[in-house]
């Protein structure tokens, strides 16, 4: 740009500044970038121009009072109760994996836990008799959550039949939910499972664990 325009740093910087303002006023741009990036970029631009001003490359900071249109914040989809019930009933509970998945979905729905918290659940965190679940959230903060009757029912069946069969494939494993190899069931596997059931239920939107929270 400096070579084409024959200008120094000042002219070059102002060219990019006005291009940036035009770019962010384009409604298509706000649809491409995430909300966090959309909010963070103006701060970065102000700091960059401030650095140039402090070091004498430009005589003023054109971005000092820069304002950009706020990106529209889209509310999360809230499913109807019947849609949640349909999703919960999708796994084939006559199979080992189906029984595990039903217990997993019921636990997620009943406790409102995040997918990372579900992945980290261990056997000692579940108390079937007391119908409670111990969860370690962000910052290792411990929470004791109540479980509904359906969650307790399916967890009990999973613990009695499906989990022992899965565990036999690997030996001892502390994790509550196990994968096909008898190891801890990870976030990727959980996400794929719930996404698959959402597609099978013909939901017109992506389904994640957040759908059940």
XYZ file of C-alpha atoms in Angstrom:
213
model
C 0.000 0.000 0.000
C 2.850 2.403 0.889
C 4.490 1.793 -2.499
C 1.242 2.167 -4.429
C 0.067 5.313 -2.677
C 3.505 6.858 -2.211
C 2.508 7.679 1.378
C 4.317 6.966 4.599
C 3.144 5.125 7.674
C 0.483 7.714 8.372
C -1.267 7.383 5.024
C -0.968 3.607 5.046
C -2.413 3.277 8.540
C -5.338 5.561 7.803
C -6.078 3.561 4.663
C -6.316 0.351 6.708
C -8.321 2.092 9.415
C -11.057 3.238 7.077
C -11.070 -0.148 5.361
C -11.528 -1.781 8.764
C -14.443 0.500 9.704
C -16.124 -0.215 6.359
C -15.487 -3.942 6.778
C -17.096 -4.114 10.204
C -20.085 -2.062 9.140
C -20.823 -4.709 6.528
C -23.703 -6.826 7.849
C -22.246 -9.935 6.196
C -19.166 -9.617 8.384
C -21.127 -9.816 11.614
C -22.586 -13.123 10.424
C -19.157 -14.656 9.762
C -17.286 -13.837 12.949
C -18.044 -15.200 16.382
C -19.343 -12.780 18.991
C -16.154 -12.970 21.047
C -13.936 -12.208 18.040
C -16.240 -9.448 16.861
C -15.973 -7.793 20.285
C -12.217 -8.346 20.641
C -11.047 -7.009 17.278
C -11.800 -3.316 17.977
C -9.711 -3.536 21.152
C -6.790 -4.981 19.182
C -7.081 -2.240 16.552
C -7.126 0.510 19.186
C -4.020 -0.946 20.872
C -2.174 -1.308 17.557
C -2.825 2.299 16.527
C -1.993 3.424 20.061
C 1.397 1.718 19.776
C 2.084 3.489 16.467
C 1.130 6.833 17.992
C 3.294 6.356 21.086
C 6.321 5.482 18.941
C 5.904 8.404 16.580
C 4.803 6.507 13.470
C 1.516 8.438 13.288
C 0.516 11.774 14.809
C -2.803 10.565 16.290
C -4.707 7.391 17.047
C -7.670 7.227 14.628
C -9.175 4.297 16.535
C -9.219 5.975 19.945
C -12.993 6.454 19.821
C -13.695 3.604 17.444
C -17.162 2.120 17.691
C -18.415 -0.819 15.675
C -21.963 -2.182 15.446
C -22.680 -4.795 18.056
C -23.225 -8.258 16.653
C -26.684 -9.609 17.271
C -26.666 -12.125 20.091
C -28.711 -15.161 19.190
C -30.528 -16.910 21.991
C -30.024 -20.644 22.349
C -32.832 -22.799 21.042
C -35.107 -24.019 23.837
C -36.659 -27.403 22.973
C -40.224 -28.364 23.755
C -40.706 -31.062 26.440
C -42.027 -33.464 23.807
C -38.847 -32.989 21.776
C -36.687 -33.790 24.788
C -38.742 -36.918 25.489
C -38.372 -37.987 21.865
C -34.596 -37.616 22.027
C -34.364 -39.543 25.300
C -36.316 -42.435 23.815
C -34.160 -42.774 20.678
C -31.489 -45.261 21.951
C -32.231 -48.966 21.473
C -32.102 -50.105 25.095
C -32.032 -53.777 24.064
C -28.368 -53.296 23.184
C -25.358 -52.554 25.381
C -24.611 -49.250 23.684
C -28.244 -48.214 23.584
C -28.625 -48.822 27.298
C -25.469 -46.864 28.013
C -26.650 -44.008 25.807
C -30.073 -43.905 27.460
C -28.447 -43.724 30.892
C -26.113 -41.010 29.626
C -28.922 -38.911 28.127
C -31.120 -39.277 31.196
C -28.222 -38.271 33.444
C -27.458 -35.209 31.328
C -31.119 -34.168 31.295
C -31.753 -34.783 34.984
C -28.590 -33.167 36.325
C -28.006 -30.408 33.761
C -24.280 -31.160 33.731
C -21.876 -30.063 31.014
C -20.430 -32.611 28.623
C -16.949 -32.259 30.136
C -18.393 -32.976 33.567
C -20.165 -36.049 32.232
C -16.924 -37.314 30.735
C -15.122 -36.949 34.072
C -17.714 -38.806 36.135
C -16.407 -41.789 38.092
C -18.206 -44.648 39.769
C -17.668 -43.116 43.206
C -19.526 -39.990 42.086
C -22.798 -41.851 41.646
C -25.008 -42.791 44.593
C -27.949 -44.781 43.286
C -29.474 -45.273 46.746
C -29.448 -41.567 47.560
C -30.228 -40.574 43.942
C -27.362 -38.093 43.855
C -24.460 -37.310 41.565
C -21.241 -35.602 42.592
C -19.852 -33.335 39.908
C -16.630 -31.383 39.745
C -17.125 -28.307 37.596
C -14.981 -25.357 36.605
C -12.198 -24.668 39.061
C -12.667 -28.153 40.542
C -15.713 -26.886 42.429
C -17.706 -29.768 43.829
C -21.500 -29.937 43.444
C -23.910 -32.573 44.703
C -26.821 -32.872 42.281
C -30.126 -34.729 42.703
C -31.172 -37.254 40.073
C -34.689 -37.840 38.846
C -36.453 -41.203 38.924
C -35.904 -41.903 35.233
C -32.205 -41.157 35.458
C -31.839 -43.423 38.491
C -33.781 -46.182 36.761
C -31.644 -46.182 33.616
C -28.382 -45.729 35.483
C -29.230 -48.745 37.648
C -29.929 -50.868 34.557
C -26.758 -49.663 32.878
C -24.701 -50.453 35.973
C -26.217 -53.902 36.283
C -25.974 -55.130 32.708
C -24.289 -52.890 30.114
C -21.361 -51.492 32.091
C -20.029 -54.882 33.311
C -19.969 -56.115 29.711
C -18.108 -53.019 28.523
C -15.672 -53.155 31.414
C -14.828 -56.793 30.672
C -13.107 -55.579 27.509
C -10.465 -53.630 29.390
C -10.393 -54.679 33.025
C -10.662 -52.207 35.869
C -11.894 -48.724 34.946
C -13.106 -46.003 37.320
C -15.098 -44.035 34.742
C -18.879 -44.147 34.977
C -19.536 -44.153 31.257
C -17.426 -46.485 29.097
C -16.759 -46.678 25.379
C -16.672 -49.752 23.138
C -13.163 -50.589 24.373
C -14.162 -50.471 28.005
C -12.310 -47.214 28.601
C -13.578 -43.811 29.660
C -16.120 -42.514 27.161
C -14.793 -39.195 25.864
C -16.408 -35.947 24.825
C -16.057 -36.762 21.126
C -17.911 -40.039 21.480
C -20.623 -38.474 23.609
C -21.085 -35.635 21.129
C -21.325 -38.032 18.191
C -23.902 -40.151 19.996
C -26.260 -37.306 20.889
C -25.835 -35.768 17.436
C -26.743 -39.098 15.850
C -29.924 -39.401 17.896
C -30.866 -35.837 17.015
C -30.578 -36.667 13.312
C -32.532 -39.887 13.736
C -35.253 -37.900 15.498
C -35.342 -35.587 12.443
C -34.588 -32.437 14.414
C -33.906 -29.552 11.992
C -31.036 -28.250 14.129
C -27.816 -29.659 15.591
C -28.312 -31.402 18.933
C -25.708 -31.224 21.686
C -25.702 -31.912 25.421
C -26.588 -28.237 25.902
C -29.937 -29.155 24.283
C -30.797 -31.046 27.491
C -29.659 -28.387 29.982
